[in-house]
Coordinates of C-alpha atoms and ligand atoms in Angstrom, one line a residue:
Chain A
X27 CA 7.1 33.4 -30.9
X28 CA 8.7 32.1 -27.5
X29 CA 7.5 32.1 -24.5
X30 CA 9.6 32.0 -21.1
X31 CA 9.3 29.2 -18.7
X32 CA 11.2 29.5 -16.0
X33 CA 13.4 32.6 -15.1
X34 CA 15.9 33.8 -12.6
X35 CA 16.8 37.4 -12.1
X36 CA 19.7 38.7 -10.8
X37 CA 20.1 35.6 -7.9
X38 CA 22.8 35.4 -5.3
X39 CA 23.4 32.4 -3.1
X40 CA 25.6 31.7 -0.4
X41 CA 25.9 28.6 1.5
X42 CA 27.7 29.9 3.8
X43 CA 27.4 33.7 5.2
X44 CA 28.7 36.2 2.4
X45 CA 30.5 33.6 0.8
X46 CA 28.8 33.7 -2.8
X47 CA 28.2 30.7 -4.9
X48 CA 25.8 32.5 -6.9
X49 CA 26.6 35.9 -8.3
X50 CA 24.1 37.9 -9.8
X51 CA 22.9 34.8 -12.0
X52 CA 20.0 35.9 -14.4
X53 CA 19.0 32.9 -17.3
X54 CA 16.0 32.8 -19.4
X55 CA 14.4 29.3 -20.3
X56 CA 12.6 29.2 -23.0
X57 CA 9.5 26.6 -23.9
X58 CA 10.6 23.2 -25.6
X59 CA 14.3 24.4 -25.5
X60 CA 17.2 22.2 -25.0
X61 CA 20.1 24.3 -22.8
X62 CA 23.4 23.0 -21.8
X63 CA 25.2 24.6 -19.2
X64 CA 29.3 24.5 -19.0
X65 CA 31.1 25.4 -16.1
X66 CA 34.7 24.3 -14.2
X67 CA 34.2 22.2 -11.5
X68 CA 32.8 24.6 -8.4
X69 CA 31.3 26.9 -11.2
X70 CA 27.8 27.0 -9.2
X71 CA 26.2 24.5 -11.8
X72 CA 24.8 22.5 -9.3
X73 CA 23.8 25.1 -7.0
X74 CA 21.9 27.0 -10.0
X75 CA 19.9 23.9 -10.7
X76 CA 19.2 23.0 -7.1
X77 CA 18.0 27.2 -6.8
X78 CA 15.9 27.0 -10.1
X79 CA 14.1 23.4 -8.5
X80 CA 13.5 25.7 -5.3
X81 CA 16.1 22.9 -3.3
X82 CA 17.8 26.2 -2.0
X83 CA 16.2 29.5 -1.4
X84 CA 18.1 32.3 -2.7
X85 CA 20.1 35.1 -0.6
X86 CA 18.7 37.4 -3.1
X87 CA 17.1 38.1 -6.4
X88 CA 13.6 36.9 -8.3
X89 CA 12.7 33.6 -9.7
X90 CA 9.5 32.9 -11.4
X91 CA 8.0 30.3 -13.5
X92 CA 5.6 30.9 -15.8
X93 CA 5.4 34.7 -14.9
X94 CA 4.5 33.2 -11.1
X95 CA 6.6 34.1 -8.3
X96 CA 8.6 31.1 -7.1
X97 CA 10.2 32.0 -3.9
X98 CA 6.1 33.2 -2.4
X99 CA 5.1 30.0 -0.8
X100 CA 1.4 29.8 -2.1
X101 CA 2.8 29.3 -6.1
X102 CA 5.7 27.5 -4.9
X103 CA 3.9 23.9 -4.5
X104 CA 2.3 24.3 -8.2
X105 CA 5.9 24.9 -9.5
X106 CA 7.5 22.4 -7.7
X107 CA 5.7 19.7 -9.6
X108 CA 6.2 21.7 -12.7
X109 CA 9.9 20.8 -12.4
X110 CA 11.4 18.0 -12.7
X111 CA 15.1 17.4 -11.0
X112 CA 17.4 14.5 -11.8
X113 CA 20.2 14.7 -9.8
X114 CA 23.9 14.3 -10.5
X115 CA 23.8 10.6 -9.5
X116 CA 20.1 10.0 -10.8
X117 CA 18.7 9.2 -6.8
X118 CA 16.8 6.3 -7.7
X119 CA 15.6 3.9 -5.2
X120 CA 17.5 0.8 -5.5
X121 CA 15.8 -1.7 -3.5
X122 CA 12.8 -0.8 -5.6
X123 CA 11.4 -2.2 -9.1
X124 CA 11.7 -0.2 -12.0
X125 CA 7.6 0.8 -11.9
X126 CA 7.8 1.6 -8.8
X127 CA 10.7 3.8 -9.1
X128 CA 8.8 5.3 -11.9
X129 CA 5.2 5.1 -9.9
X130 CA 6.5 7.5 -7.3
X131 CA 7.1 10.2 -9.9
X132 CA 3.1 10.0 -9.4
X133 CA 3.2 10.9 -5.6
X134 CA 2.2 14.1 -6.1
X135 CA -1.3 13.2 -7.8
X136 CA -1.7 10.0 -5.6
X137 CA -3.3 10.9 -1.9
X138 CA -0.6 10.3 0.8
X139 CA -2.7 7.2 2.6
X140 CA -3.1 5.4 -0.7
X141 CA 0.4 5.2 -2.0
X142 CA 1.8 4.6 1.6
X143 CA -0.2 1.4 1.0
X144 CA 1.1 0.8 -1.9
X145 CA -2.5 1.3 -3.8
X146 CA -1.8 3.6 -7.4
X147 CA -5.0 4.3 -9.8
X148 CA -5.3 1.7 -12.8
X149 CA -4.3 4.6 -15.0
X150 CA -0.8 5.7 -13.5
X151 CA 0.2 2.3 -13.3
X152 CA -0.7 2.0 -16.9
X153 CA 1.1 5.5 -17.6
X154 CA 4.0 4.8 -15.6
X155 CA 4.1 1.5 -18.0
X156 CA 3.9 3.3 -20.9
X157 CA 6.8 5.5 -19.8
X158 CA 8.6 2.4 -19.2
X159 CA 8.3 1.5 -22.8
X160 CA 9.8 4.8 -23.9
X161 CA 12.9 4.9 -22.4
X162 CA 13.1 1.1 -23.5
X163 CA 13.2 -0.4 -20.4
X164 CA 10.3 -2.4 -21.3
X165 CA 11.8 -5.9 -20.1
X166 CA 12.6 -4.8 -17.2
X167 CA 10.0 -3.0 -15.4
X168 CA 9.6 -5.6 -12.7
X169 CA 13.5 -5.7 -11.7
X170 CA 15.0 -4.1 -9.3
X171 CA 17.1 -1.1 -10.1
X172 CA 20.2 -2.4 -8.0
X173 CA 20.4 -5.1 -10.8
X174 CA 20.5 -2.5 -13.3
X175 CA 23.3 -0.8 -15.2
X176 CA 24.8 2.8 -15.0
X177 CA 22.8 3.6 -18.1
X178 CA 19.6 1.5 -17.6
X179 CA 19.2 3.6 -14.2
X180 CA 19.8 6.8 -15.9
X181 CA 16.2 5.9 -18.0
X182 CA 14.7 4.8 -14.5
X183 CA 15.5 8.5 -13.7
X184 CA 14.0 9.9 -16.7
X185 CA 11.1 7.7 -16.7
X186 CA 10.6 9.0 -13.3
X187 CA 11.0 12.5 -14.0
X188 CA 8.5 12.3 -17.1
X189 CA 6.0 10.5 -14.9
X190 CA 5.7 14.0 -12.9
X191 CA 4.2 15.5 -16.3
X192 CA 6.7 18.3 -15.7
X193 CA 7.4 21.0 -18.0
X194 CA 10.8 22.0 -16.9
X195 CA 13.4 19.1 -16.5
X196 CA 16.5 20.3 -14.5
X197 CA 19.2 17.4 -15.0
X198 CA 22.8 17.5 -13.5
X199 CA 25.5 15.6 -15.0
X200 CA 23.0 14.0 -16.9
X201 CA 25.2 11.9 -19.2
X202 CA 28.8 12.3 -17.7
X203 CA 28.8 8.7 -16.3
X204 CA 28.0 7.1 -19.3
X205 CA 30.0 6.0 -22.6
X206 CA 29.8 8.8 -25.7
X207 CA 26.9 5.9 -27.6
X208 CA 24.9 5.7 -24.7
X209 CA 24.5 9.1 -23.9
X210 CA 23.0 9.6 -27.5
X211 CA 20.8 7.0 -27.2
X212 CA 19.8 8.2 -23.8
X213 CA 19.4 12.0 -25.3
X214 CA 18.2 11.2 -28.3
X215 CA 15.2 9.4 -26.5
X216 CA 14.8 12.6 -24.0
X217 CA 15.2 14.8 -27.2
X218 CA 12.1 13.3 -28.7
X219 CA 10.2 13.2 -25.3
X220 CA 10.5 16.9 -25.2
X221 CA 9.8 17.9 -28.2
X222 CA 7.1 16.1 -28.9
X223 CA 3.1 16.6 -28.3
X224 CA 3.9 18.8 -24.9
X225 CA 6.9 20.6 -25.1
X226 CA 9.6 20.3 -22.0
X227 CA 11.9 22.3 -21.4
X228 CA 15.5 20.6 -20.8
X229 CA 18.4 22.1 -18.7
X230 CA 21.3 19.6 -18.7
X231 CA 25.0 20.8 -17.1
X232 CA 27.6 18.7 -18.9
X233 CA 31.3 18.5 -20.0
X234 CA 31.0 16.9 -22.7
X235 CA 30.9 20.1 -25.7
X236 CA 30.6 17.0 -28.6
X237 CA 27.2 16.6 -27.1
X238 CA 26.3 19.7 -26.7
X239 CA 26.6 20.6 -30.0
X240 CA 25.3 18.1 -31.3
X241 CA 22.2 18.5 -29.2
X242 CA 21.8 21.9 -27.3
X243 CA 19.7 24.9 -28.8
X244 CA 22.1 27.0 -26.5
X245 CA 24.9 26.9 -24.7
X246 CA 25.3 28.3 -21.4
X247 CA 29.0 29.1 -19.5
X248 CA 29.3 29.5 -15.8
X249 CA 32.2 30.8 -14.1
X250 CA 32.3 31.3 -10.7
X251 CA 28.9 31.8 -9.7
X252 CA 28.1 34.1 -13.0
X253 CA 27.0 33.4 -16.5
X254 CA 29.7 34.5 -18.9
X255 CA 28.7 33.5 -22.1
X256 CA 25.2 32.0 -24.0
X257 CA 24.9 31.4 -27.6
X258 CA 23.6 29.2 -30.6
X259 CA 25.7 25.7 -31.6
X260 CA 25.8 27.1 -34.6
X261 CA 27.5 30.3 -34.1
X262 CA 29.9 29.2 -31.1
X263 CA 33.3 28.5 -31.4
X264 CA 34.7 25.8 -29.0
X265 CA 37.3 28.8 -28.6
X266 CA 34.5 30.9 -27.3
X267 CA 33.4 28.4 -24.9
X268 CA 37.0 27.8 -23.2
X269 CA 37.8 31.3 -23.0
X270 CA 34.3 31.6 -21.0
X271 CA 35.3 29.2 -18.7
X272 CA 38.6 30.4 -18.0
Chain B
X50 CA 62.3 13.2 11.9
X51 CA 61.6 16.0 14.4
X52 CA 58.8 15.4 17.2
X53 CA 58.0 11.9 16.1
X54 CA 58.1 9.4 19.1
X55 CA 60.1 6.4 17.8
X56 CA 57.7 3.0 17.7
X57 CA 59.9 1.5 20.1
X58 CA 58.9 4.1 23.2
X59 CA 55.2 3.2 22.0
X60 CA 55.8 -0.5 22.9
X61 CA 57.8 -0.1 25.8
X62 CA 54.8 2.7 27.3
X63 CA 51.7 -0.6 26.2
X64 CA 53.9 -3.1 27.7
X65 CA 54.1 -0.6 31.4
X66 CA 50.9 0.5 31.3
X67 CA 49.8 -3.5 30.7
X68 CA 51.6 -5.0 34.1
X69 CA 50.9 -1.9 35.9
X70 CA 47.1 -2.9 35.6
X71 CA 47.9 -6.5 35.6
X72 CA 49.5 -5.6 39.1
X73 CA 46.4 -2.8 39.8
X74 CA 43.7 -5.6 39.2
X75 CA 45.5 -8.3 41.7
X76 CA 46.1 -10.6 38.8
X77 CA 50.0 -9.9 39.7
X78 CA 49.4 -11.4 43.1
X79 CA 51.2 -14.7 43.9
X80 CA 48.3 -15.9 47.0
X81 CA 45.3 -14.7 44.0
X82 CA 47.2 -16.8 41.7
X83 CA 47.5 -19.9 44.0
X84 CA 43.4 -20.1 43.8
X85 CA 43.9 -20.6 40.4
X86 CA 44.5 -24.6 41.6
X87 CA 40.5 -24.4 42.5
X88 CA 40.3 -24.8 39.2
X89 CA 40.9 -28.2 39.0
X90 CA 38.5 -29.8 41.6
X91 CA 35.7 -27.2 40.0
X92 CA 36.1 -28.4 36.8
X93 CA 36.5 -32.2 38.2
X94 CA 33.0 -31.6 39.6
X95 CA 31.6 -30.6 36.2
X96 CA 32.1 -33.7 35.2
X97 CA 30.3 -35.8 33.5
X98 CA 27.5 -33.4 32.9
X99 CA 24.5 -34.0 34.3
X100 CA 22.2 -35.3 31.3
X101 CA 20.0 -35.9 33.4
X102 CA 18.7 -32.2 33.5
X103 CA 18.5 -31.5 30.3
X104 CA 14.4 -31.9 30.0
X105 CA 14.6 -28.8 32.7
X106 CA 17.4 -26.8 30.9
X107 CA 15.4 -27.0 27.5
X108 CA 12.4 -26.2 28.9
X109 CA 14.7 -22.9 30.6
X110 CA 16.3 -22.4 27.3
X111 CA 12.8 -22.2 25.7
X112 CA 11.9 -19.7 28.3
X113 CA 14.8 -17.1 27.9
X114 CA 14.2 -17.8 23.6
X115 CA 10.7 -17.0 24.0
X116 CA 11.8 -13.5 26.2
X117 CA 14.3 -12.9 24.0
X118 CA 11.9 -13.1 20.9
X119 CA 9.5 -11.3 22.5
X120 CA 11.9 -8.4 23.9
X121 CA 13.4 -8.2 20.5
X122 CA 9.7 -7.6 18.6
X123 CA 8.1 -5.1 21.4
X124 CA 11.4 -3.4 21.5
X125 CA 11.8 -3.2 17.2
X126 CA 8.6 -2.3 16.8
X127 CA 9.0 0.8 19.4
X128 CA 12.6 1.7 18.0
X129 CA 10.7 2.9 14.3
X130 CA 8.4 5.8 15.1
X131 CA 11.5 6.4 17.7
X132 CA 14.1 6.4 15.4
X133 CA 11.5 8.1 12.4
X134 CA 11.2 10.9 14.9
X135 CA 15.3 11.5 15.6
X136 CA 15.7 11.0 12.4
X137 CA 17.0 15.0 11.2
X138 CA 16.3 14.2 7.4
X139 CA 12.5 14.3 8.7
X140 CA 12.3 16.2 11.9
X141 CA 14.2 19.8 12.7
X142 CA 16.5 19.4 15.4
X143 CA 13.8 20.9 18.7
X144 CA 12.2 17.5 17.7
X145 CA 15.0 15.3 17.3
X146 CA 17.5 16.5 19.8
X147 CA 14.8 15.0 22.5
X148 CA 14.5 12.0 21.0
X149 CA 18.0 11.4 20.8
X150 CA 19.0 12.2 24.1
X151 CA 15.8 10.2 25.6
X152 CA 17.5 6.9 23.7
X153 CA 20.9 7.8 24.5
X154 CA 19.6 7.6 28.0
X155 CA 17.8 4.4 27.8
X156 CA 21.1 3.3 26.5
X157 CA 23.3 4.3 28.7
X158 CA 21.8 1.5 31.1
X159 CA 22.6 -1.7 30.9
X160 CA 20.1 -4.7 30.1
X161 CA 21.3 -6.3 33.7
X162 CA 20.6 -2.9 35.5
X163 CA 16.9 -2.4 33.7
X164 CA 16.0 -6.6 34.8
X165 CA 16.8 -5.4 38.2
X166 CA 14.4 -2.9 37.7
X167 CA 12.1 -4.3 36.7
X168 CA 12.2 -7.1 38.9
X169 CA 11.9 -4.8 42.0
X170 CA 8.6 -2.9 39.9
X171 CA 6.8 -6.1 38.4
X172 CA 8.4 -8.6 40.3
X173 CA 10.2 -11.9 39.8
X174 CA 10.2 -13.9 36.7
X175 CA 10.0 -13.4 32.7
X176 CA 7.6 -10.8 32.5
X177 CA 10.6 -8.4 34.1
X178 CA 13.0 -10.0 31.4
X179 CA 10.9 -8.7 28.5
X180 CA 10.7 -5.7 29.6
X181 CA 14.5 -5.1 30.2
X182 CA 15.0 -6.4 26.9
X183 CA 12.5 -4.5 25.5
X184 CA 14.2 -1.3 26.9
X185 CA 17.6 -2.1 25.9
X186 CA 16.4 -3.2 22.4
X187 CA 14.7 0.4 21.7
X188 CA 17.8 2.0 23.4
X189 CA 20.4 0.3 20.9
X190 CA 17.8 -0.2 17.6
X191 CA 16.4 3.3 18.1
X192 CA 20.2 4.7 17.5
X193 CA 21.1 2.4 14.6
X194 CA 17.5 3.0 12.8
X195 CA 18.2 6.4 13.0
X196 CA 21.3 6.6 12.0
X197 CA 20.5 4.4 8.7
X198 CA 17.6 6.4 7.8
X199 CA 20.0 9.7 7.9
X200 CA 22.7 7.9 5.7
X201 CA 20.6 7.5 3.1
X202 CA 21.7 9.1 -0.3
X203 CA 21.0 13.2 -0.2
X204 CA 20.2 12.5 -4.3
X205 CA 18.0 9.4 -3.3
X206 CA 15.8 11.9 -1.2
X207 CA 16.5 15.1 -3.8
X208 CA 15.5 12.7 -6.7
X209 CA 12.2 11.3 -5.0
X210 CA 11.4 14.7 -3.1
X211 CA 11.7 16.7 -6.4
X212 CA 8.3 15.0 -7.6
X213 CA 6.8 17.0 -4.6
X214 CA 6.2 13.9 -2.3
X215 CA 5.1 14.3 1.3
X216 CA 7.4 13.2 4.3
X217 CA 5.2 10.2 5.2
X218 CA 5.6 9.5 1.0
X219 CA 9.8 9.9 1.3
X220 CA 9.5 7.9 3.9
X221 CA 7.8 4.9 2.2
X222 CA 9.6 5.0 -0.8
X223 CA 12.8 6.6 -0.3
X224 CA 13.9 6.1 3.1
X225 CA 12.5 2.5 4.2
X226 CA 13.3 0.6 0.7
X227 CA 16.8 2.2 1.5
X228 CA 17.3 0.6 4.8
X229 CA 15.7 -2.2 4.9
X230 CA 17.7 -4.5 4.0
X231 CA 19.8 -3.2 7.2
X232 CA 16.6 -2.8 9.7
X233 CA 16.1 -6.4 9.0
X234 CA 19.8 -7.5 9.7
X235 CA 20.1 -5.6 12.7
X236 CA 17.1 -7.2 14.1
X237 CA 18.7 -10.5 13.9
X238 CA 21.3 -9.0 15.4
X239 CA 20.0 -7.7 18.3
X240 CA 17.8 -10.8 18.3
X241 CA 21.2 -13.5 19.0
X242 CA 22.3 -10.5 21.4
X243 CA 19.0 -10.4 23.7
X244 CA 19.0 -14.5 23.9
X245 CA 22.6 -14.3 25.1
X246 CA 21.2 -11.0 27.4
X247 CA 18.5 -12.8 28.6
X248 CA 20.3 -15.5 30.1
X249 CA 22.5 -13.2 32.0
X250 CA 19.5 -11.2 32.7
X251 CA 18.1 -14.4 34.6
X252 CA 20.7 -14.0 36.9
X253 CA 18.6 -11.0 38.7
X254 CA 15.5 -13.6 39.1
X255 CA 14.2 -12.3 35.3
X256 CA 13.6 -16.0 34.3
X257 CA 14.7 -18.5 32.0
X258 CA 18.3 -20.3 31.8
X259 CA 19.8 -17.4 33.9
X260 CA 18.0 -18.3 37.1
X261 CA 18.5 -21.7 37.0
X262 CA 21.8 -21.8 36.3
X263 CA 22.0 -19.0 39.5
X264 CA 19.9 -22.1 41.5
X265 CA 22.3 -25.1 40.5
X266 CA 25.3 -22.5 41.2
X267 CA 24.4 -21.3 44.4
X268 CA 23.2 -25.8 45.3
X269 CA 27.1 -26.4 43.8
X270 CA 25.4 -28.6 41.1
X271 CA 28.3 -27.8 39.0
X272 CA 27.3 -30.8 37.1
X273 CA 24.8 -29.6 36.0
X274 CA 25.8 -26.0 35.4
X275 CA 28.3 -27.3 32.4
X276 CA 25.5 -29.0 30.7
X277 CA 23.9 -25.5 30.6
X278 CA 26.5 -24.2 29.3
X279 CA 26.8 -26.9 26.9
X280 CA 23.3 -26.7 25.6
X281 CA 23.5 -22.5 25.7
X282 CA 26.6 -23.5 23.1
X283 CA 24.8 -25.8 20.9
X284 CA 21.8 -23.4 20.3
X285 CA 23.7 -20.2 20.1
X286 CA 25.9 -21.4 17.7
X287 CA 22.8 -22.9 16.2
X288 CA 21.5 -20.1 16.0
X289 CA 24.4 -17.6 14.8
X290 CA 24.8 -20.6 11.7
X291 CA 21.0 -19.2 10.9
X292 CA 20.8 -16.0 11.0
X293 CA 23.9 -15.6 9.4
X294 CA 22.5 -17.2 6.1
X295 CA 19.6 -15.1 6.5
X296 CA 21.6 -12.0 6.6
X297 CA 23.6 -13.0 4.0
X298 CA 20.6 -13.0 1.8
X299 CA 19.4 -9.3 3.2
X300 CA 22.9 -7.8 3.3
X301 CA 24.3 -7.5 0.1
Ligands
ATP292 N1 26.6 21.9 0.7 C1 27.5 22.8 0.5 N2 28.1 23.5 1.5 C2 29.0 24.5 1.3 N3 29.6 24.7 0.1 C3 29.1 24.1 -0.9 C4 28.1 23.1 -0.8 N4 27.8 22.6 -2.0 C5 28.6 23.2 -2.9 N5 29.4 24.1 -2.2 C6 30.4 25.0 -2.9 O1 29.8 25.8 -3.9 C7 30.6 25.9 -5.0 C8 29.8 25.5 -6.2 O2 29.5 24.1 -6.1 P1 28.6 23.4 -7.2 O3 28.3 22.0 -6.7 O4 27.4 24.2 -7.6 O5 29.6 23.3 -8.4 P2 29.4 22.6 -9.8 O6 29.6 23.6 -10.9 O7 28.2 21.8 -9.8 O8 30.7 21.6 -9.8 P3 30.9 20.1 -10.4 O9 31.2 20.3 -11.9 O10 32.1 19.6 -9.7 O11 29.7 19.4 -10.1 C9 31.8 25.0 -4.7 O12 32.9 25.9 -4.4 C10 31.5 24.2 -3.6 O13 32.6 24.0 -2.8
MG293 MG1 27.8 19.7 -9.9

């Protein structure tokens, strides 16, 4: 049985007055499942990511996570830290270390005068560490991230994201920057993360469809502002997933 | 091609426009120009500079450093919560709009202009010169902090806000780390600007090597007066040779 996570229903978004970005978007996420989303450039893929994190409020339609309603401000705060948000260039800190990068995806747990001083419990530093370790960054947890390199920042962003405990990771672009052997190391690592003990849920918008096949449990089109195709690696045809797009 | 103005008429129009203020100004003026021969007996005067003075000028210089330093910390340390608060990736606009507009006043007058106010408030001498530089400093910092904080990266601030952090939390970890590579920069910046301000600044009766280079001016101690100048040259380019290796090492 499956349970949904994180849902959006019928949403519309407009950045500007009546010109729609979203159009009538309506996507199921499902527990522990790893989605890719596909889209031309200008699709919306950003935009739906940035709507599903609660970035940008909707023109119109429902969004709930976990059966909660998202867009009511009193559950908003609880999902907010429920979902973690990487995005397109990472938006890690530069002139920080590595930790702390990766401490401050413990803001939300620390109280705001202790962590303005710098002060984080024993046990998220110890966390965050551990973290560290995971995305195999181990040696470098005391540099600072402006030394590091395309893909070692990538895992800072990870690191940071997993820190949050979330159970919803929203990722944009998440591997376009980065060489086709890095970006399976880098998902292969994120793949185990998620499916592990506590299942996350991943939502990655890519254009690579090698990757996504390889590592997607479904595949997700956008065109212009709408979701025109979702199905299974296994029953897609790369045919199918051009013709979506076009 | 159509509508273009050849590169030619461009020149032609500078070189006008130059003479005509040339002539505008009086520079064109033959009798203006004769002065010019003043020149020489002034500088004649000058020298040999007075070494003499020198125990007096250093003590001035130290005066106007001092101001300056002081001017450049008061006025830094006022320009952050300034800045934080015109800062619109923080603050909605009905906050920062005042802000703004109160340091685009400040700015608007010059250091010179706020030591004469302060001279006819507090009175003579370098407590007036701290202030004016004070005032300027916030003025001038206050826009550039601002500015820096609201060019920093929109992913930066997406990518540390997603975790659900507070504003006084983006602000320590997002925003400052960010800039402060350039906060620091610019305060030895403004720093070598306010000791070059305060000695101009002097000239009002603020203190330090302004006002006594205004006394040994107005005695015709011209003598004197280039050995000023001389030390003010030493130190400032002292001074730029310093801070410039420290920026180096902040500014990447
Ligand atoms: N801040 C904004 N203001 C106005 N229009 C915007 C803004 N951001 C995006 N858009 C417009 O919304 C549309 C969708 O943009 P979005 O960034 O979601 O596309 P995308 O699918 O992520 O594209 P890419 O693959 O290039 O990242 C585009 O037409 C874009 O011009
Ligand atoms: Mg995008």
């Amino acid at each position: 049985m499956t349970t949904s996570v994180l849902e959006c229903i019928d949403v519309w978004y407009a950045y500007q007055p009546s010109k729609f970005v979203l159009r009538g978007v309506s996507l199921e996420l499902e527990e522990g499942k790893v989605y890719m989303i596909f889209g031309r450039s200008g699709a919306g893929k950003t935009t739906l990511l940035k709507v599903l994190k609660g970035i940008l409020r909707p023109t119109s339609g429902i969004i709930r996570y976990r059966s909660k309603d998202l867009l009511s401000d009193e559950d908003r705060r609880v999902a907010y830290r429920s979902i973690g948000y990487v995005p397109q260039g990472f938006g890690v800190v530069s002139n920080l270390s590595v930790l702390e990068n990766v401490l401050t995806g413990a803001l939300s747990r620390v109280s705001t005068l202790h962590s303005i001083l710098g002060q984080f419990p024993e046990e998220e530093v110890e966390r965050a560490l551990r973290v560290i370790e995971t995305v195999g960054l181990k040696d470098f947890a005391h540099n600072k991230v402006s030394s590091l390199s395309g893909g070692q920042k990538q895992r800072v962003a990870i690191a940071r994201t997993l820190m949050q405990d979330p159970e919803v990771i929203l990722a944009d672009e998440f591997v376009s920057q980065l060489d086709p052997l890095t970006s399976r190391d880098v998902l292969e690592v994120f793949r185990e993360i998620c499916k592990g003990e506590k299942k996350i849920t991943l939502v990655i918008t890519t254009h690579d469809a090698d990757i996504a096949y390889e590592y997607a449990d479904s595949l997700v089109v956008m065109r212009e502002g709408g979701i025109t195709f979702r199905g299974s690696p296994g029953t897609t045809k790369g045919m199918d997933l051009l013709s979506a797009m076009r | 091609m159509r509508g273009r103005v050849p590169r030619d008429v461009w020149f032609i129009a500078f070189i006008g426009a130059l003479i005509y203020s040339l002539w505008q100004v009086g520079l064109l003026d033959p009798s203006r120009l004769g002065r010019f021969a003043n020149l020489v007996p002034f500088i004649v005067q000058m020298i040999p500079p007075d070494v003499s003075l020198v125990p007096l000028i250093l003590e001035a210089t130290y005066e106007t450093v001092l101001m300056a330093f002081t001017g450049t910390v008061i006025g830094g340390f006022l320009s952050l919560p300034l800045a934080m608060l015109s800062s619109r990736l923080l603050f909605p606009k009905h906050v920062t709009v005042p802000f703004r507009t109160l340091l685009a006043v400040i700015r608007t007058v010059p250091s010179l202009l706020w030591a004469l106010i302060f001279v006819i408030i507090i009175g003579l001498g370098p407590p007036a010169g701290v202030m004016a530089i004070s005032f300027y400093t916030v003025g001038y910092l206050g826009k550039l902090f601002y500015e820096s904080f609201d060019s920093v990266s929109k992913e930066v601030l997406e990518g540390v806000g997603a975790v659900g952090a507070s504003q006084l939390q983006l602000l320590r970890f997002a925003i400052v780390p960010e800039t402060a590579n350039y906060i620091i920069s610019q305060l030895l910046f403004i720093f070598e600007y306010n000791v070059r301000a305060s000695s101009i600044i002097g000239l009002v009766g603020a203190g330090g090597i302004g006002y006594l280079i205004l006394a040994l001016a107005q005695s015709l101690r011209y003598d004197g007066l280039l050995m000023c100048i001389l030390v003010i040259l030493a130190f400032v380019m002292g001074m730029d040779a310093i801070s410039s290796k420290i920026r180096a090492r902040f500014l990447r």
